[in-house]
mmCIF file with all atom_site columns, C-alpha atoms and ligand atoms in Angstrom:
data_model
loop_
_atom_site.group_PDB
_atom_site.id
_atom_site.type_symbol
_atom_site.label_atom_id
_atom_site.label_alt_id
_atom_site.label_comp_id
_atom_site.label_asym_id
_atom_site.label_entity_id
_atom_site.label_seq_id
_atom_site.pdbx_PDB_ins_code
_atom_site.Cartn_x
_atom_site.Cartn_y
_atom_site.Cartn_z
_atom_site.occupancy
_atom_site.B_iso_or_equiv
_atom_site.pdbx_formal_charge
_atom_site.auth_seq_id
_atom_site.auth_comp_id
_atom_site.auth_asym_id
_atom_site.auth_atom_id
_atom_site.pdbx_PDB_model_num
ATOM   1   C CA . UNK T 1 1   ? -7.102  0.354   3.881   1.00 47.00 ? 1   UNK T CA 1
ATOM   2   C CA . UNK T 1 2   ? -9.837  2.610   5.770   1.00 45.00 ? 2   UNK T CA 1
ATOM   3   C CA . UNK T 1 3   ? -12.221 2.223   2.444   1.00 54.00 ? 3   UNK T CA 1
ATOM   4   C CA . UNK T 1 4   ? -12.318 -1.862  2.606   1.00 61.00 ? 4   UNK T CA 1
ATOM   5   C CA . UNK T 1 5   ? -13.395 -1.847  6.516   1.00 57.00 ? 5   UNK T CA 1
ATOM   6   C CA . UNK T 1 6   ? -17.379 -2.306  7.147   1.00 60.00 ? 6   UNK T CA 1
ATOM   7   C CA . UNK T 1 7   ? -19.068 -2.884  3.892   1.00 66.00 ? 7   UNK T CA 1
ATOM   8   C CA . UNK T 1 8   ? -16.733 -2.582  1.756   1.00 87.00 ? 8   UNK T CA 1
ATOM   9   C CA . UNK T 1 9   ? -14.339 -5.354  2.532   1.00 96.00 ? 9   UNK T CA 1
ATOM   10  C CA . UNK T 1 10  ? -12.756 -7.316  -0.346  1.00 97.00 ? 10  UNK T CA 1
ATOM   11  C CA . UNK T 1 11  ? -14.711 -10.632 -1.455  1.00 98.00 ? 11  UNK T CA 1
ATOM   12  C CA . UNK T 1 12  ? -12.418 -13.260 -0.835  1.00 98.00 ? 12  UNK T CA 1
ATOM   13  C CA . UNK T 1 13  ? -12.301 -16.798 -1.757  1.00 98.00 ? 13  UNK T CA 1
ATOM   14  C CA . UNK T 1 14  ? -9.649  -19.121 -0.056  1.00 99.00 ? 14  UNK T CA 1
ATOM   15  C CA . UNK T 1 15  ? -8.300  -22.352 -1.525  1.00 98.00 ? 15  UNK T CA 1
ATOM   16  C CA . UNK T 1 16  ? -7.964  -25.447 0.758   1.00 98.00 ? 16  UNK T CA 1
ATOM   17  C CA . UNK T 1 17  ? -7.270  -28.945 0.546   1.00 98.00 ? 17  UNK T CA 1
ATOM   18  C CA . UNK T 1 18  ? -6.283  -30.413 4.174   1.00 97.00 ? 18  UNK T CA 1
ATOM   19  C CA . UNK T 1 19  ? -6.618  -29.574 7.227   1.00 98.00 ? 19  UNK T CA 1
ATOM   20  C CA . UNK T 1 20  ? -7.446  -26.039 6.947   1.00 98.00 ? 20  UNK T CA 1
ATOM   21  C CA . UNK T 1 21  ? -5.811  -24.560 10.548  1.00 98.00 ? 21  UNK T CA 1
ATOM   22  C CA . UNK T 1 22  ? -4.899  -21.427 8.287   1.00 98.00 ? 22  UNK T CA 1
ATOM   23  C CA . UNK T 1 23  ? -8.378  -21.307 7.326   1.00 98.00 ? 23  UNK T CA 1
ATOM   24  C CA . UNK T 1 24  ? -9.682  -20.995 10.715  1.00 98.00 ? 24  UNK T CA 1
ATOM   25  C CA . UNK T 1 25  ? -7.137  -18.643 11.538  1.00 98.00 ? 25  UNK T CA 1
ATOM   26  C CA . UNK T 1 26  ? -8.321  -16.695 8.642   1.00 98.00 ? 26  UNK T CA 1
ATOM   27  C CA . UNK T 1 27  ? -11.839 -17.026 9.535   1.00 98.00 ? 27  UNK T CA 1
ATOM   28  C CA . UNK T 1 28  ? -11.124 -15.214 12.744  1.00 98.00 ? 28  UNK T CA 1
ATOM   29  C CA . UNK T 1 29  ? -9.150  -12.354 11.278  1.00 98.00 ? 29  UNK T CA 1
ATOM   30  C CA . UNK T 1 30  ? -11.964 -11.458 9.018   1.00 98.00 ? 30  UNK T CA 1
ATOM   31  C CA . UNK T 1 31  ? -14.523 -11.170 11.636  1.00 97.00 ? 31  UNK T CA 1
ATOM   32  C CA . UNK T 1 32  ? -12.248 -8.257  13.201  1.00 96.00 ? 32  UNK T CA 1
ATOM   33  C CA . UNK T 1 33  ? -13.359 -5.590  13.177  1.00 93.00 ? 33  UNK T CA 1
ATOM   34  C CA . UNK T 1 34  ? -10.930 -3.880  11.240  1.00 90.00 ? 34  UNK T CA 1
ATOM   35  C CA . UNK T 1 35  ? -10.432 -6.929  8.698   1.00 96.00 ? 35  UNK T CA 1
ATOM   36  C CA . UNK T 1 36  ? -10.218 -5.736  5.275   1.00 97.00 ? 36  UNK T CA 1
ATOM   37  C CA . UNK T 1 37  ? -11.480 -9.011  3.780   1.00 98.00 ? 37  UNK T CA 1
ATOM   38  C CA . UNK T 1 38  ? -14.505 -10.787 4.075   1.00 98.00 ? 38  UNK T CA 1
ATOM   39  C CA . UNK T 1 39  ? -14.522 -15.002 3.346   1.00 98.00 ? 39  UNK T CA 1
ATOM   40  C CA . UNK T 1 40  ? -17.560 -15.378 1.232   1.00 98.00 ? 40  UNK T CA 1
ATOM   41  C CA . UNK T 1 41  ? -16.275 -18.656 -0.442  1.00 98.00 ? 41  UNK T CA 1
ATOM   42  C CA . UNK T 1 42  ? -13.895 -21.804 0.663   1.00 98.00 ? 42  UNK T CA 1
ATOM   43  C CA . UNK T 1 43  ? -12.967 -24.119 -2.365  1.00 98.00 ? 43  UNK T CA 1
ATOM   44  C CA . UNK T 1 44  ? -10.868 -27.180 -2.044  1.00 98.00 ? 44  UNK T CA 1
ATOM   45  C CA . UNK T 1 45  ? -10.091 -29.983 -4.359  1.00 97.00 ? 45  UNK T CA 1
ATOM   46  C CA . UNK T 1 46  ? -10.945 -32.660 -1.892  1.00 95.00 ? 46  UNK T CA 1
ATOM   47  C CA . UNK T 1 47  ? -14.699 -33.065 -1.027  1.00 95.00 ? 47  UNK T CA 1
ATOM   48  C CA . UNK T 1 48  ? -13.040 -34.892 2.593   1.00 96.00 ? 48  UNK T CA 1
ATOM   49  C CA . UNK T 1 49  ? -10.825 -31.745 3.236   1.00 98.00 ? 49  UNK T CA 1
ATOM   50  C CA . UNK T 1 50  ? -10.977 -31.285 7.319   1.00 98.00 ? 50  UNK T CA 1
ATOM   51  C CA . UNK T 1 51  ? -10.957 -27.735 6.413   1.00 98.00 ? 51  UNK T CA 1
ATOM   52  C CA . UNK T 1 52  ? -14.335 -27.732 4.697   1.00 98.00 ? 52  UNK T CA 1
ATOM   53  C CA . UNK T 1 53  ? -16.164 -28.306 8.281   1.00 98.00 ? 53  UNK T CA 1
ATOM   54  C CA . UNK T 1 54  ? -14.977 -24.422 9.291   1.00 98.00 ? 54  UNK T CA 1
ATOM   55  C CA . UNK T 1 55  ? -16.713 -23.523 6.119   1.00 98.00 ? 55  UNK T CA 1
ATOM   56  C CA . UNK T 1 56  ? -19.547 -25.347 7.592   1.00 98.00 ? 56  UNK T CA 1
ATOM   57  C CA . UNK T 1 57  ? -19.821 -24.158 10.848  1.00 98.00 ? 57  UNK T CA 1
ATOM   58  C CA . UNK T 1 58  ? -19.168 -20.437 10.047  1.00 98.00 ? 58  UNK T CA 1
ATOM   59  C CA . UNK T 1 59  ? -21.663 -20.715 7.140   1.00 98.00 ? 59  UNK T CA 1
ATOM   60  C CA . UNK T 1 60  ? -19.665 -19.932 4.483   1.00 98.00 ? 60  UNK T CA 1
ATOM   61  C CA . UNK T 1 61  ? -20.568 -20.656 0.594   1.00 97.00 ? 61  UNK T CA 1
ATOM   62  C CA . UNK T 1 62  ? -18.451 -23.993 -0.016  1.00 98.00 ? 62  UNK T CA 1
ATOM   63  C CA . UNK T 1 63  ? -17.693 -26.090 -3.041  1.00 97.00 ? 63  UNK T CA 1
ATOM   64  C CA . UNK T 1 64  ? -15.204 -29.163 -4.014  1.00 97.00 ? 64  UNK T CA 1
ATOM   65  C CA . UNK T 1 65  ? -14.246 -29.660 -7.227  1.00 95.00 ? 65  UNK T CA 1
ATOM   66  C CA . UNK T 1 66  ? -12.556 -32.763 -8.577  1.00 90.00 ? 66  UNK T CA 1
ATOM   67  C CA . UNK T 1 67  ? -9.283  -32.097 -10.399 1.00 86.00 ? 67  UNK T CA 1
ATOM   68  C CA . UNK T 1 68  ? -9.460  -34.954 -13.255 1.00 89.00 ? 68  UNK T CA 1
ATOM   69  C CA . UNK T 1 69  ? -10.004 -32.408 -15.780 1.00 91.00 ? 69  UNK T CA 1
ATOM   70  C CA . UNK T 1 70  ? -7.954  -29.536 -15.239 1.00 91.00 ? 70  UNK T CA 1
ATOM   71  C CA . UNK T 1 71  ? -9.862  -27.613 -17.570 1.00 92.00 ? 71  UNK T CA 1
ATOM   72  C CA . UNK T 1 72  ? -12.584 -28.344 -17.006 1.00 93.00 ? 72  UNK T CA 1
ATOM   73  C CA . UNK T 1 73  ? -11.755 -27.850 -12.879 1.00 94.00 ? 73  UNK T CA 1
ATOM   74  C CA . UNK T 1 74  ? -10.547 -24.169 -14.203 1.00 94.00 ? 74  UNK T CA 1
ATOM   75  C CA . UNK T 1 75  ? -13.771 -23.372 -15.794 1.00 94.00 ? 75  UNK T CA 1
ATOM   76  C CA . UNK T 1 76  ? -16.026 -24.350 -13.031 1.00 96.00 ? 76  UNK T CA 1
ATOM   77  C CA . UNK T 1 77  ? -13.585 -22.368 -10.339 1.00 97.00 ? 77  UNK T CA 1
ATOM   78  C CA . UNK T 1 78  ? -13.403 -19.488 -12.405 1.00 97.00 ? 78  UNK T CA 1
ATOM   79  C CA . UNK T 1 79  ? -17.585 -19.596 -13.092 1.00 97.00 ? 79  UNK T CA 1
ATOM   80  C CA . UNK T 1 80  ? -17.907 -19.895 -9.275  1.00 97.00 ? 80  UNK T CA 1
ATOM   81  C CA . UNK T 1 81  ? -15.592 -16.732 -8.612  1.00 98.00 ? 81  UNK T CA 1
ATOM   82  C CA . UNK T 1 82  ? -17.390 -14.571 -11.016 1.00 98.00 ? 82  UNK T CA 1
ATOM   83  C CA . UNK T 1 83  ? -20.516 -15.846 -9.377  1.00 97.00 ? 83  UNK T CA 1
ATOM   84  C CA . UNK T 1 84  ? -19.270 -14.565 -5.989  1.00 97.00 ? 84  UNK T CA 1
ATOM   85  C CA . UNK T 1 85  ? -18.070 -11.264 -7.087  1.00 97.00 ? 85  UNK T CA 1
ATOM   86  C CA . UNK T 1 86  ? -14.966 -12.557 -5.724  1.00 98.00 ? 86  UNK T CA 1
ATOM   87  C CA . UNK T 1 87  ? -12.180 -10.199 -5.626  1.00 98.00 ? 87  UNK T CA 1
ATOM   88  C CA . UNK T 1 88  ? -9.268  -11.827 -4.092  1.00 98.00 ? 88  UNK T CA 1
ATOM   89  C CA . UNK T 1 89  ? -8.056  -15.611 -3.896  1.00 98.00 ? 89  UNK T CA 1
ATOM   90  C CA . UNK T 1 90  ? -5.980  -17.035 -0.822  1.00 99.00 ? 90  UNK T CA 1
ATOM   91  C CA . UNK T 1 91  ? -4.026  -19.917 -0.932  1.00 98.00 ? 91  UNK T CA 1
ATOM   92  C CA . UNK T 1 92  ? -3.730  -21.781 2.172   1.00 98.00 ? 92  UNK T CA 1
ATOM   93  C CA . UNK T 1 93  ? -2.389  -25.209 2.066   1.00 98.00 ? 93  UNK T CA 1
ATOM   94  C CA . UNK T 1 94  ? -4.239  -25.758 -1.504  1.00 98.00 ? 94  UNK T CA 1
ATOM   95  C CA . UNK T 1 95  ? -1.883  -28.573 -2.981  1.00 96.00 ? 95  UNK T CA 1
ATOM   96  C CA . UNK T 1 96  ? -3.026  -28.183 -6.905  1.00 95.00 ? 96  UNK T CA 1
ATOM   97  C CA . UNK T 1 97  ? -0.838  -25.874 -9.100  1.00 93.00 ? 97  UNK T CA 1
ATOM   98  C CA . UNK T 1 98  ? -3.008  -23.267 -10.786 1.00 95.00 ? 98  UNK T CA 1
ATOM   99  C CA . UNK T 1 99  ? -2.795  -23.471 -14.605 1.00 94.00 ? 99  UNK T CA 1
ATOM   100 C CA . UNK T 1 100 ? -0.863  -20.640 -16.017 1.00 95.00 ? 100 UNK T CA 1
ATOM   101 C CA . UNK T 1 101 ? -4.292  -20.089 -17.815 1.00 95.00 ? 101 UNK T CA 1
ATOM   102 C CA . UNK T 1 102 ? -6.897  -19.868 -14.442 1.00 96.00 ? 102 UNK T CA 1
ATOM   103 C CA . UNK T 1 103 ? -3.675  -17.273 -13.215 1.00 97.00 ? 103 UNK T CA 1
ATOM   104 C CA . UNK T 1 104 ? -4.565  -15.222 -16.338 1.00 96.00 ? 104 UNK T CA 1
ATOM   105 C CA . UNK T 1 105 ? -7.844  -14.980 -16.059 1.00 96.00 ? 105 UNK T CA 1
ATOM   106 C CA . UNK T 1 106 ? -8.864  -14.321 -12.993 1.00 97.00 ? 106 UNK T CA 1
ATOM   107 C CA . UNK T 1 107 ? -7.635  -10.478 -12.859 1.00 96.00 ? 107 UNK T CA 1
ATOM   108 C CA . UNK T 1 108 ? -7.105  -9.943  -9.250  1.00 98.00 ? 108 UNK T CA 1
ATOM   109 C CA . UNK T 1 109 ? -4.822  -11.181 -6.658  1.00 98.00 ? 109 UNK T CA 1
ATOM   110 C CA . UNK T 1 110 ? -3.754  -14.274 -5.648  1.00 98.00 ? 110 UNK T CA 1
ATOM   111 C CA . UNK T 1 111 ? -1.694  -14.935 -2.507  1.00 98.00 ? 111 UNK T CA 1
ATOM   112 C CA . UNK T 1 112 ? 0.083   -17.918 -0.968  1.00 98.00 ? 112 UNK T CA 1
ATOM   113 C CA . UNK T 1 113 ? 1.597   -18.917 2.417   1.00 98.00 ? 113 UNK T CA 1
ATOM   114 C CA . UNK T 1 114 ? 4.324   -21.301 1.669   1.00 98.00 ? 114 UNK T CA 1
ATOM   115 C CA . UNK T 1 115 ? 6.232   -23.169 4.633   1.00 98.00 ? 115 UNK T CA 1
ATOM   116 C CA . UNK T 1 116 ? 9.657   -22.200 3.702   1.00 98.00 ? 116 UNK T CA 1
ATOM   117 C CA . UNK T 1 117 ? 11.928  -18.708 3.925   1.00 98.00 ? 117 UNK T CA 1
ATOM   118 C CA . UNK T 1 118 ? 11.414  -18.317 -0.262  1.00 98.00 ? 118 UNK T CA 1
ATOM   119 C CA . UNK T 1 119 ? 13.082  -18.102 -2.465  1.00 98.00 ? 119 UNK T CA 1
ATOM   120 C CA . UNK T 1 120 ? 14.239  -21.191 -0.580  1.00 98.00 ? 120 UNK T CA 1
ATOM   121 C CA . UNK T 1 121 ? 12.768  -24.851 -0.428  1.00 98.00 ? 121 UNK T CA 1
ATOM   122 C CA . UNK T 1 122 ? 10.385  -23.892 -3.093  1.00 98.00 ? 122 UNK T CA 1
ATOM   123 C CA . UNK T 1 123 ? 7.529   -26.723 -3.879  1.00 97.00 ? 123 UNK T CA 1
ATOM   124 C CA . UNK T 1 124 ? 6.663   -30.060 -1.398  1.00 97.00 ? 124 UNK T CA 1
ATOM   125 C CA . UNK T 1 125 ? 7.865   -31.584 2.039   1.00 98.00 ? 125 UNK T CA 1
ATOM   126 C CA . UNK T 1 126 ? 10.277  -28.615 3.201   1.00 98.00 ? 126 UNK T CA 1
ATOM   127 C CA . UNK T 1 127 ? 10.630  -29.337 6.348   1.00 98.00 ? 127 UNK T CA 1
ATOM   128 C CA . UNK T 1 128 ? 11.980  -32.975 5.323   1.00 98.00 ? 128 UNK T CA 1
ATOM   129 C CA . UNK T 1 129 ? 14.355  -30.952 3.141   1.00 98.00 ? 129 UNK T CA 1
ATOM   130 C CA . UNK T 1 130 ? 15.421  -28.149 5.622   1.00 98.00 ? 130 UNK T CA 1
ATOM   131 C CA . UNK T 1 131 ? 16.631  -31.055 8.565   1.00 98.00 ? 131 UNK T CA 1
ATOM   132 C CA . UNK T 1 132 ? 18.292  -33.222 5.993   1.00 98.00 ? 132 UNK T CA 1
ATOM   133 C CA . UNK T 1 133 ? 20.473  -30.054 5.054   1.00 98.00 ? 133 UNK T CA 1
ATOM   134 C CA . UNK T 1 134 ? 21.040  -29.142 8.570   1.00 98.00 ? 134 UNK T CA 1
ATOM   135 C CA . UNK T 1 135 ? 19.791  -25.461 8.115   1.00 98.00 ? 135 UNK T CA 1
ATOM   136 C CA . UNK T 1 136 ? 19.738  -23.565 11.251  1.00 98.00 ? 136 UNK T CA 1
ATOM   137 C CA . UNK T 1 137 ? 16.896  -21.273 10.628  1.00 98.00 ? 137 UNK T CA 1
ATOM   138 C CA . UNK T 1 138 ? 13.192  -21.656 8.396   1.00 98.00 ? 138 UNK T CA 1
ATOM   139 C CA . UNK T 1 139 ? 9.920   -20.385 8.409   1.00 98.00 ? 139 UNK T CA 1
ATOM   140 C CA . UNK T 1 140 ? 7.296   -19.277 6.385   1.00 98.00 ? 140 UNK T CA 1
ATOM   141 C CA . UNK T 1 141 ? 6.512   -16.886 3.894   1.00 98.00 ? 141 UNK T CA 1
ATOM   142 C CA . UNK T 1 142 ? 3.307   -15.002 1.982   1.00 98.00 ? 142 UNK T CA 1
ATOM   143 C CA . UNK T 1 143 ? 3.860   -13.855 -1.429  1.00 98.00 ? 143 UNK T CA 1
ATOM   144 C CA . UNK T 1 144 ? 1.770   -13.545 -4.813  1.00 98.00 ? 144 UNK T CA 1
ATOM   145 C CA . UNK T 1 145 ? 1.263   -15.833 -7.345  1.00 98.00 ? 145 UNK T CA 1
ATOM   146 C CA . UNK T 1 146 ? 2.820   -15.447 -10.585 1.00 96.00 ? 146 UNK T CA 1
ATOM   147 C CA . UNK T 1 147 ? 2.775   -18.521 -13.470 1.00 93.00 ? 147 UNK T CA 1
ATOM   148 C CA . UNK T 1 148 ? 6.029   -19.971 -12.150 1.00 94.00 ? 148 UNK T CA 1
ATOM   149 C CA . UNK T 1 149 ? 5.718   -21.912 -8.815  1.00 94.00 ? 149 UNK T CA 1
ATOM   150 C CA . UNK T 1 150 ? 6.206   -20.058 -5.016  1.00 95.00 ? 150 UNK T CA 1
ATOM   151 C CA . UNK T 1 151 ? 7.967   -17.626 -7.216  1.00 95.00 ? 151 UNK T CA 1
ATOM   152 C CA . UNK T 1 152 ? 6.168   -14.271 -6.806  1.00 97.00 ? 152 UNK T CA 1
ATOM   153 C CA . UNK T 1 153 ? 6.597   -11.223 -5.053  1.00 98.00 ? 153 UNK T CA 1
ATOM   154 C CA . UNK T 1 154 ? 7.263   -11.907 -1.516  1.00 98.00 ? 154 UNK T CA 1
ATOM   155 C CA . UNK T 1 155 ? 5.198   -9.809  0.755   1.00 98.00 ? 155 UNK T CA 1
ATOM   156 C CA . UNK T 1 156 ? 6.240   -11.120 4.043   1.00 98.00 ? 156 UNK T CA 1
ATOM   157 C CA . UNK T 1 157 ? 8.491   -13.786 5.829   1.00 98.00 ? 157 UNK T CA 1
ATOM   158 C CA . UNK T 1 158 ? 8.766   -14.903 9.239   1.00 98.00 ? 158 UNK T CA 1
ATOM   159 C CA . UNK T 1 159 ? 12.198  -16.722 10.121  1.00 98.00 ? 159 UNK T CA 1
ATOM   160 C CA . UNK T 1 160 ? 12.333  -19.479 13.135  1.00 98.00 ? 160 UNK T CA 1
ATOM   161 C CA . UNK T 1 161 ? 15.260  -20.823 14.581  1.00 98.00 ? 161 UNK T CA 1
ATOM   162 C CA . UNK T 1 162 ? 15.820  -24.831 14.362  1.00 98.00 ? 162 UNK T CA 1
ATOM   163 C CA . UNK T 1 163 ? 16.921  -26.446 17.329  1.00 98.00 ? 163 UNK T CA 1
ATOM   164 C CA . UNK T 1 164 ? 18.837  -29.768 17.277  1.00 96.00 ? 164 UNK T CA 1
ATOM   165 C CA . UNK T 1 165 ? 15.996  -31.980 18.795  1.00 97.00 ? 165 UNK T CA 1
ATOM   166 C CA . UNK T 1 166 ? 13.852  -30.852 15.879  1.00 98.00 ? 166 UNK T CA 1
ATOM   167 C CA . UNK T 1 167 ? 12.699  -32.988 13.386  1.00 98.00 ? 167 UNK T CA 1
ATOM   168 C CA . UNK T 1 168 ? 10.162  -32.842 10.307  1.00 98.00 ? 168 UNK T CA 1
ATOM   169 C CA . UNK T 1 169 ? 6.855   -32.768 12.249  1.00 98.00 ? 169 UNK T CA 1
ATOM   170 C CA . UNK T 1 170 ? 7.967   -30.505 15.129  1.00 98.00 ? 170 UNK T CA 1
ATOM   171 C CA . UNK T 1 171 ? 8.859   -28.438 12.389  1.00 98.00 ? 171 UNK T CA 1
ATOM   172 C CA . UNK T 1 172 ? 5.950   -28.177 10.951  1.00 98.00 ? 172 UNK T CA 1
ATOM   173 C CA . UNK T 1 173 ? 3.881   -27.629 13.860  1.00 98.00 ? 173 UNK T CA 1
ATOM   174 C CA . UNK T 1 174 ? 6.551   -24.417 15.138  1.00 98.00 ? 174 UNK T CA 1
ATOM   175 C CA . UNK T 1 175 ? 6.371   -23.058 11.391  1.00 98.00 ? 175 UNK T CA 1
ATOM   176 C CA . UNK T 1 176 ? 2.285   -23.548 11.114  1.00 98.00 ? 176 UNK T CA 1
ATOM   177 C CA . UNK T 1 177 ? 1.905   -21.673 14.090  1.00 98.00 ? 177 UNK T CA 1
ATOM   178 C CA . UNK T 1 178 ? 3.675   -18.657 12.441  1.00 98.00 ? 178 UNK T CA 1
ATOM   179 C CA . UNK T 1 179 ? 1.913   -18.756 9.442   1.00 98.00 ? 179 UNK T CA 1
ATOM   180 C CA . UNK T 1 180 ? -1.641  -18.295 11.445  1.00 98.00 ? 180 UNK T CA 1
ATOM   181 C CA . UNK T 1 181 ? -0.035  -15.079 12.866  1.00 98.00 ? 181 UNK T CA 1
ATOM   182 C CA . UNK T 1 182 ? 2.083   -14.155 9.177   1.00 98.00 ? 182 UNK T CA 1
ATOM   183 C CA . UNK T 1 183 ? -1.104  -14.552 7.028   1.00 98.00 ? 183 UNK T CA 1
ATOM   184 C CA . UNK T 1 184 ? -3.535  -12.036 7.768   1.00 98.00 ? 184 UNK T CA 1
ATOM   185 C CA . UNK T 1 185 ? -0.396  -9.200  8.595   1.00 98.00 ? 185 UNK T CA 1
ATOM   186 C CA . UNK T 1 186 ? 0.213   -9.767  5.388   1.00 98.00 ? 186 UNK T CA 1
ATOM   187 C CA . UNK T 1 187 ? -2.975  -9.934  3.544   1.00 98.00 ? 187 UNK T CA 1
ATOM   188 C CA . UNK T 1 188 ? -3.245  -5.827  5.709   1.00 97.00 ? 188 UNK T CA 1
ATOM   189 C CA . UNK T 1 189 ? 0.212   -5.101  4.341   1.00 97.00 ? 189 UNK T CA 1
ATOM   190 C CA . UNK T 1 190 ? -0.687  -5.955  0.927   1.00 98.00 ? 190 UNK T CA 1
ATOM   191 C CA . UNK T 1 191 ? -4.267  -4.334  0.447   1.00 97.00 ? 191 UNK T CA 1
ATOM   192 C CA . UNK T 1 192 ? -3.127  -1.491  2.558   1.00 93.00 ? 192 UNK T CA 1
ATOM   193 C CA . UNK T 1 193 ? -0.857  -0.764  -0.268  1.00 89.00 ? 193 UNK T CA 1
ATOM   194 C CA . UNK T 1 194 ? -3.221  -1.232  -3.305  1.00 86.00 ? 194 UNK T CA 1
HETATM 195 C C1 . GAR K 2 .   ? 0.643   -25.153 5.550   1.00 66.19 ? 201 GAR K C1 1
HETATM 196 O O1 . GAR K 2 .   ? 1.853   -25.394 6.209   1.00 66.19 ? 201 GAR K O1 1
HETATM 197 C C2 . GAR K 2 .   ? 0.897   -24.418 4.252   1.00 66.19 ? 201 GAR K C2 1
HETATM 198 O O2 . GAR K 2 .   ? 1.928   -23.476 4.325   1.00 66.19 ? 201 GAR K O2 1
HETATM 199 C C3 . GAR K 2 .   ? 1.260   -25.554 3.344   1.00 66.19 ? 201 GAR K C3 1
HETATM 200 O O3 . GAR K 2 .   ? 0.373   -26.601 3.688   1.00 66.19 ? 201 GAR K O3 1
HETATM 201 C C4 . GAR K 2 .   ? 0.012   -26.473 5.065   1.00 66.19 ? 201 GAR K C4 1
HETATM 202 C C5 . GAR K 2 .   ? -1.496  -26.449 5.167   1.00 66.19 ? 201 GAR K C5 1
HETATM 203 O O4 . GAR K 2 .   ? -1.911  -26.489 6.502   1.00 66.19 ? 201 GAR K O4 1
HETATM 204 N N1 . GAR K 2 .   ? 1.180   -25.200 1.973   1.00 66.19 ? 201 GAR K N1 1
HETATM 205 C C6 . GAR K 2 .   ? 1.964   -25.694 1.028   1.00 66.19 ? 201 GAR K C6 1
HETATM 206 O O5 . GAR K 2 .   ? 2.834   -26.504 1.254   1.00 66.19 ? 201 GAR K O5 1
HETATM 207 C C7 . GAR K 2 .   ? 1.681   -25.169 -0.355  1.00 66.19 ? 201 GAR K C7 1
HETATM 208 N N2 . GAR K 2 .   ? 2.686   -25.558 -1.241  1.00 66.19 ? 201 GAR K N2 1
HETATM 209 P P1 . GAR K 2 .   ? -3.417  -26.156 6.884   1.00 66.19 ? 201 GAR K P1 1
HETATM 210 O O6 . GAR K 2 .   ? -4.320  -26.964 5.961   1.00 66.19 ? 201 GAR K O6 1
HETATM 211 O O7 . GAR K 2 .   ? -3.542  -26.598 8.316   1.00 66.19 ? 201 GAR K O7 1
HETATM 212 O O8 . GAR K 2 .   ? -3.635  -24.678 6.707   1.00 66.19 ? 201 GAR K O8 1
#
């Protein structure tokens, strides 16, 4: 990992389309100083995306694109990439499913945080899904992406107990805060192992 510190950290774009807390979190790992990455572009598919204001106020190259075309949203993503020199995509809370093609031809790495323990609970509103089926643990995991959905190679996974007054939103609060520590440990563990 020693070669991506200073200058040479990896371009990295990260995909957004809420609130963005994982951004931030992101945001702050790659101004360490031993960071590997460096955020030089935030694209979401919703121009009112809280998220986009971190872009804002750390001054980071931002753009919205709207999904009507898919595409057509691929092409202008992928122009915008190459533009960049970007050389890694993060995916953090970015609700659109990337087309098997974009996947394809972007040839570097994309990662994902997902708010389950994958392979489990696997596409929208886990936490609903984990207290209706009375599970007694959850969490959150980081993996690649391949063309099949939350399906790739799991990098990391952090497991959290559920306790009986939990519900969907407390949930989702306990697992978010895990992810803004699981993230960038393993975006290191990955590119340490390129
Ligand atoms: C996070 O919990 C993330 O894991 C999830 O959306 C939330 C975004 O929060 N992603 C998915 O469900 C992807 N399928 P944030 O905007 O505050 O980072």
């Amino acid at each position: 990992m020693a070669k991506l510190i200073g200058k040479n950290r990896i371009k990295t774009a990260v995909f957004i389309s809420g609130n963005g807390s994982n951004l931030k979190s992101l945001i702050f790992f790659s101004k360490k100083k031993i960071s590997p990455i460096q955020i030089s572009l935030v694209i979401s598919n919703n121009k009112r995306a809280r998220g986009l204001n971190y872009a804002k106020k750390y001054k980071i190259n931002k753009f919205s694109i709207i999904y009507k075309n898919k595409k057509n949203a691929d092409f202008l993503i992928l122009k915008k990439l190459k533009k960049n020199n970007i050389k890694l995509i993060l995916l953090a809370g970015f609700m659109k499913i990337l087309s098997k093609n974009f996947i394809i031809s972007f040839k570097h790495p994309i990662l994902n945080i997902h708010p389950s323990l994958l392979p489990k609970y696997k596409g929208l509103n886990t936490h609903e899904r984990v207290i209706k089926n009375n599970e007694k643990f959850t969490g959150c995991t980081v993996h690649m992406v391949n063309k099949k959905l939350d399906s790739g190679k799991i990098i990391l996974r952090k497991k959290i107990k559920i306790y009986k007054k939990d519900d969907a939103k407390t949930l989702e609060k306990r697992v978010l805060k895990q992810e803004h520590k699981l993230y960038p440990k393993a975006i290191g563990k990955f590119l340490s192992n390129l």
